[in-house]
């Protein structure tokens, strides 16, 4: 019953700095952090005081409103600081890495004989639950719901994205264990969707107990949101859970070794990185040692994640919980003279999905070095149809965005807010001539929906 | 350019919050952003943004308008000389380019008045609301002179522009918020407020007082409209097409509003708009299709010269092509959904010809048709959106 989907809308943004397929161990970080902001809507309740010793897999904080959901320390060390912002909101929990880091096996867990509830309890206790996210609303899954399906994308199509076929090559056992565990959590199917454009690694191709689908097309073909919409769309009242492919392997690793080990392979990418390649790091690791000496210019933006949905971090910042990628691009905080670089320029050096710049006509397959300049000021929506061209859903993107901006709950429900996550609108935000922060508006809309309708 | 950049940097603190000239910040910002794309950076979400902004988009529309503008200047001069001499067969370069000079003398003041009045009002609203100049008027300001008769008094253009900007746009919230096309609002205002300056036999050629005897100065459609009166100028469609051939109407060698006469120039503009995706090909093609279908229908009915005019000629005459390419495609006032655009364009074209033929008081039905469709566009979109919603609801039932 596998499905094959072709999408025609979308956009591949060609950037300089694709990671070469070389993998190294990253230098050991001095600190790791967990940022509650990575888990939208979670209000952390600390379980330790500053200065306490913590061990690998020990819970650091839990969700105040759903105490079963725990967030575990990825390392042995000391809880160094709880960074707080306005109204004492916790921004970041920093753990200094101390002592021996032992990830050796404690013995496999016999998950084959467990039922869904037992697996769920194990995952919650081990701090694995935050890897499971739910649609609608795009938040950490509520363990009390039953999903109608679980979706896993076997590739990432966003700009400069890591190649999962390379990253998970040879991790067949961990990945398969993860799939087996996840399939106990749903009464429906587990969907694994492969990229139709390239042959998949055996890790994915030979996966068992799941429905393997194929999707052809440009970004956002690799987004689970796109895949869900075309394979098994969400209607009001239904839940679908999604797990990132690397996180499936992390879950599987726990059940095979009995130890929480959130190590992942990230791609260090972007035009300002010397020799972009892959590194093995632990989730939340401090990146200052890794980035030292690899950034080629002064004024850069370091992004944990990809350029469309990632988070801006400091040069000595920490990797996000879910991110498989770090991107470094130039900052665009300079005035750009109208005729050479500004709005009247020929535009051979700028990438655009419109056809107003020469690059759209004569650019060929050129890769671009893009900075963070907005290339214009914010305006009301004027141009129509441009969002539709990069939004492969049977949903009207501008109408939905407008409903979200005006907090029109009925409008959002009718127009399909339950099927989308902010990341699905990342390309819309990118192409928007009026420079509106559409992902933000969609998130606002989702927050209202969660409060009023869930 | 370091020099200019320095000036901007030096002036910035004066206009910043707390600076001496804080109130004038919108004006400063408008000029500064004309010279430099500002140093604004993304905060989160999509860290990179497309290289195109609204200024670039509007600039492209202006480029697409240039052929119509240049031909309009020539044609205005041409008909001024025709009216003076009674000779329609003047060569392009007659009298060492006198046509072009005469045309410039008429068109340039119109453009200056339109931009001058419009931009002043936009700046005033910008100062009141604390925002810099929004780009919409850069296009409207050029469209307005192009849809005026050559002989319209300048003060009328000023009044009409002021009306269109204030009532047509700013009271709704400015660029992106208006319901009616701004330029057409200006024209409609003049049409109803000063009908004698906007229609009839004497407004289409500048300098009419020198007109030779026996020369009628009305537009082609104006002549044809008399076919419904007791004293038609053209008793049959043949005598009309003999005077205004398909070729003449296509090239634009006919009297009319300044920029609208040449279908060829409008099509060049259409090509620019469609290739750059600034104008919707759906609207442009369906608008022409709608007009053609109505033309055929009226041919089938027949009855007088106006009904009998071949559908192709209908599309080439008057402001039909100009309306289809530059007015109907205004993204703010047109339908916004893909399906909606097709319906919107088709009905617009249909109505334009219908109004033109059945109501000879409005030989320029295109203006009415587009303004009417502007009002109807949200309803068309509403039904397209409802269809999308129903399609998604049906999924639940079939699943």
PDB file of C-alpha atoms in Angstrom, chain A residues 351-449:
ATOM      1  CA  UNK A 351      18.792  34.290  -5.824  1.00  0.00           C
ATOM      2  CA  UNK A 352      15.122  34.827  -6.448  1.00  0.00           C
ATOM      3  CA  UNK A 353      12.043  32.784  -7.140  1.00  0.00           C
ATOM      4  CA  UNK A 354      10.614  35.733  -9.031  1.00  0.00           C
ATOM      5  CA  UNK A 355      11.832  36.520 -12.493  1.00  0.00           C
ATOM      6  CA  UNK A 356      12.697  40.131 -11.873  1.00  0.00           C
ATOM      7  CA  UNK A 357      16.431  39.647 -11.434  1.00  0.00           C
ATOM      8  CA  UNK A 358      18.921  38.699 -14.099  1.00  0.00           C
ATOM      9  CA  UNK A 359      19.956  35.699 -12.002  1.00  0.00           C
ATOM     10  CA  UNK A 360      16.563  34.125 -12.673  1.00  0.00           C
ATOM     11  CA  UNK A 361      17.292  34.260 -16.392  1.00  0.00           C
ATOM     12  CA  UNK A 362      21.027  33.737 -16.669  1.00  0.00           C
ATOM     13  CA  UNK A 363      21.885  32.191 -13.299  1.00  0.00           C
ATOM     14  CA  UNK A 364      21.887  28.606 -14.528  1.00  0.00           C
ATOM     15  CA  UNK A 365      22.681  26.195 -11.730  1.00  0.00           C
ATOM     16  CA  UNK A 366      24.824  28.708  -9.910  1.00  0.00           C
ATOM     17  CA  UNK A 367      25.055  28.478  -6.130  1.00  0.00           C
ATOM     18  CA  UNK A 368      24.569  31.708  -4.210  1.00  0.00           C
ATOM     19  CA  UNK A 369      26.165  33.300  -1.186  1.00  0.00           C
ATOM     20  CA  UNK A 370      23.201  34.926   0.490  1.00  0.00           C
ATOM     21  CA  UNK A 371      23.245  37.185   3.524  1.00  0.00           C
ATOM     22  CA  UNK A 372      20.625  37.958   6.125  1.00  0.00           C
ATOM     23  CA  UNK A 373      19.472  41.251   4.620  1.00  0.00           C
ATOM     24  CA  UNK A 374      15.726  41.332   4.083  1.00  0.00           C
ATOM     25  CA  UNK A 375      16.323  42.985   0.686  1.00  0.00           C
ATOM     26  CA  UNK A 376      13.507  45.404   1.301  1.00  0.00           C
ATOM     27  CA  UNK A 377      11.084  46.772   3.831  1.00  0.00           C
ATOM     28  CA  UNK A 378       7.946  45.210   5.211  1.00  0.00           C
ATOM     29  CA  UNK A 379       4.726  46.086   3.411  1.00  0.00           C
ATOM     30  CA  UNK A 380       1.137  44.934   3.300  1.00  0.00           C
ATOM     31  CA  UNK A 381       0.460  41.922   1.073  1.00  0.00           C
ATOM     32  CA  UNK A 382       0.396  43.235  -2.489  1.00  0.00           C
ATOM     33  CA  UNK A 383       1.651  40.565  -4.866  1.00  0.00           C
ATOM     34  CA  UNK A 384      -0.644  37.545  -5.158  1.00  0.00           C
ATOM     35  CA  UNK A 385       0.114  34.066  -6.372  1.00  0.00           C
ATOM     36  CA  UNK A 386       3.781  34.005  -5.383  1.00  0.00           C
ATOM     37  CA  UNK A 387       3.143  32.066  -2.181  1.00  0.00           C
ATOM     38  CA  UNK A 388       1.084  29.450  -4.040  1.00  0.00           C
ATOM     39  CA  UNK A 389       4.040  28.631  -6.249  1.00  0.00           C
ATOM     40  CA  UNK A 390       6.100  27.310  -3.332  1.00  0.00           C
ATOM     41  CA  UNK A 391       3.326  25.801  -1.226  1.00  0.00           C
ATOM     42  CA  UNK A 392       2.474  22.270  -2.369  1.00  0.00           C
ATOM     43  CA  UNK A 393      -0.665  21.898  -0.254  1.00  0.00           C
ATOM     44  CA  UNK A 394      -4.287  22.066  -1.291  1.00  0.00           C
ATOM     45  CA  UNK A 395      -4.465  25.022   1.059  1.00  0.00           C
ATOM     46  CA  UNK A 396      -4.543  28.720   0.185  1.00  0.00           C
ATOM     47  CA  UNK A 397      -1.412  30.065   1.869  1.00  0.00           C
ATOM     48  CA  UNK A 398      -2.098  33.784   1.719  1.00  0.00           C
ATOM     49  CA  UNK A 399      -5.673  33.412   2.903  1.00  0.00           C
ATOM     50  CA  UNK A 400      -4.548  31.200   5.795  1.00  0.00           C
ATOM     51  CA  UNK A 401      -1.770  33.615   6.719  1.00  0.00           C
ATOM     52  CA  UNK A 402      -4.241  36.499   6.687  1.00  0.00           C
ATOM     53  CA  UNK A 403      -6.624  34.540   8.911  1.00  0.00           C
ATOM     54  CA  UNK A 404      -3.731  33.942  11.311  1.00  0.00           C
ATOM     55  CA  UNK A 405      -2.717  37.610  11.269  1.00  0.00           C
ATOM     56  CA  UNK A 406      -6.281  38.690  12.053  1.00  0.00           C
ATOM     57  CA  UNK A 407      -6.702  35.954  14.697  1.00  0.00           C
ATOM     58  CA  UNK A 408      -9.747  34.649  12.847  1.00  0.00           C
ATOM     59  CA  UNK A 409     -10.273  31.259  14.473  1.00  0.00           C
ATOM     60  CA  UNK A 410     -13.076  30.056  12.193  1.00  0.00           C
ATOM     61  CA  UNK A 411     -11.108  31.166   9.178  1.00  0.00           C
ATOM     62  CA  UNK A 412      -7.964  29.357  10.286  1.00  0.00           C
ATOM     63  CA  UNK A 413      -9.867  26.139  11.033  1.00  0.00           C
ATOM     64  CA  UNK A 414     -11.600  26.195   7.673  1.00  0.00           C
ATOM     65  CA  UNK A 415      -8.504  27.083   5.716  1.00  0.00           C
ATOM     66  CA  UNK A 416      -6.483  24.197   7.094  1.00  0.00           C
ATOM     67  CA  UNK A 417      -4.493  25.396  10.111  1.00  0.00           C
ATOM     68  CA  UNK A 418      -4.551  21.850  11.548  1.00  0.00           C
ATOM     69  CA  UNK A 419      -2.438  20.562   8.707  1.00  0.00           C
ATOM     70  CA  UNK A 420       0.381  23.049   8.821  1.00  0.00           C
ATOM     71  CA  UNK A 421       3.367  23.871  10.959  1.00  0.00           C
ATOM     72  CA  UNK A 422       5.337  27.101  10.800  1.00  0.00           C
ATOM     73  CA  UNK A 423       8.111  25.289   8.910  1.00  0.00           C
ATOM     74  CA  UNK A 424       5.708  24.525   6.074  1.00  0.00           C
ATOM     75  CA  UNK A 425       5.459  28.279   5.500  1.00  0.00           C
ATOM     76  CA  UNK A 426       9.226  28.823   5.545  1.00  0.00           C
ATOM     77  CA  UNK A 427       9.448  29.057   1.765  1.00  0.00           C
ATOM     78  CA  UNK A 428       6.438  31.387   1.663  1.00  0.00           C
ATOM     79  CA  UNK A 429       8.239  33.632   4.107  1.00  0.00           C
ATOM     80  CA  UNK A 430      11.346  33.447   1.960  1.00  0.00           C
ATOM     81  CA  UNK A 431       9.640  34.465  -1.289  1.00  0.00           C
ATOM     82  CA  UNK A 432       7.260  37.068   0.172  1.00  0.00           C
ATOM     83  CA  UNK A 433       7.788  40.366  -1.666  1.00  0.00           C
ATOM     84  CA  UNK A 434       6.230  42.216   1.235  1.00  0.00           C
ATOM     85  CA  UNK A 435       8.771  40.702   3.660  1.00  0.00           C
ATOM     86  CA  UNK A 436       6.157  39.532   6.144  1.00  0.00           C
ATOM     87  CA  UNK A 437       7.310  37.108   8.857  1.00  0.00           C
ATOM     88  CA  UNK A 438       4.754  34.483   7.920  1.00  0.00           C
ATOM     89  CA  UNK A 439       6.166  31.670  10.100  1.00  0.00           C
ATOM     90  CA  UNK A 440       5.737  33.883  13.137  1.00  0.00           C
ATOM     91  CA  UNK A 441       2.168  34.704  12.192  1.00  0.00           C
ATOM     92  CA  UNK A 442       1.323  31.033  11.688  1.00  0.00           C
ATOM     93  CA  UNK A 443       2.833  30.200  15.080  1.00  0.00           C
ATOM     94  CA  UNK A 444       0.690  32.924  16.664  1.00  0.00           C
ATOM     95  CA  UNK A 445      -2.337  31.446  14.954  1.00  0.00           C
ATOM     96  CA  UNK A 446      -1.466  27.941  16.146  1.00  0.00           C
ATOM     97  CA  UNK A 447      -1.103  29.230  19.715  1.00  0.00           C
ATOM     98  CA  UNK A 448      -4.583  30.712  19.568  1.00  0.00           C
ATOM     99  CA  UNK A 449      -5.994  27.495  18.132  1.00  0.00           C
TER     100      UNK A 449
END
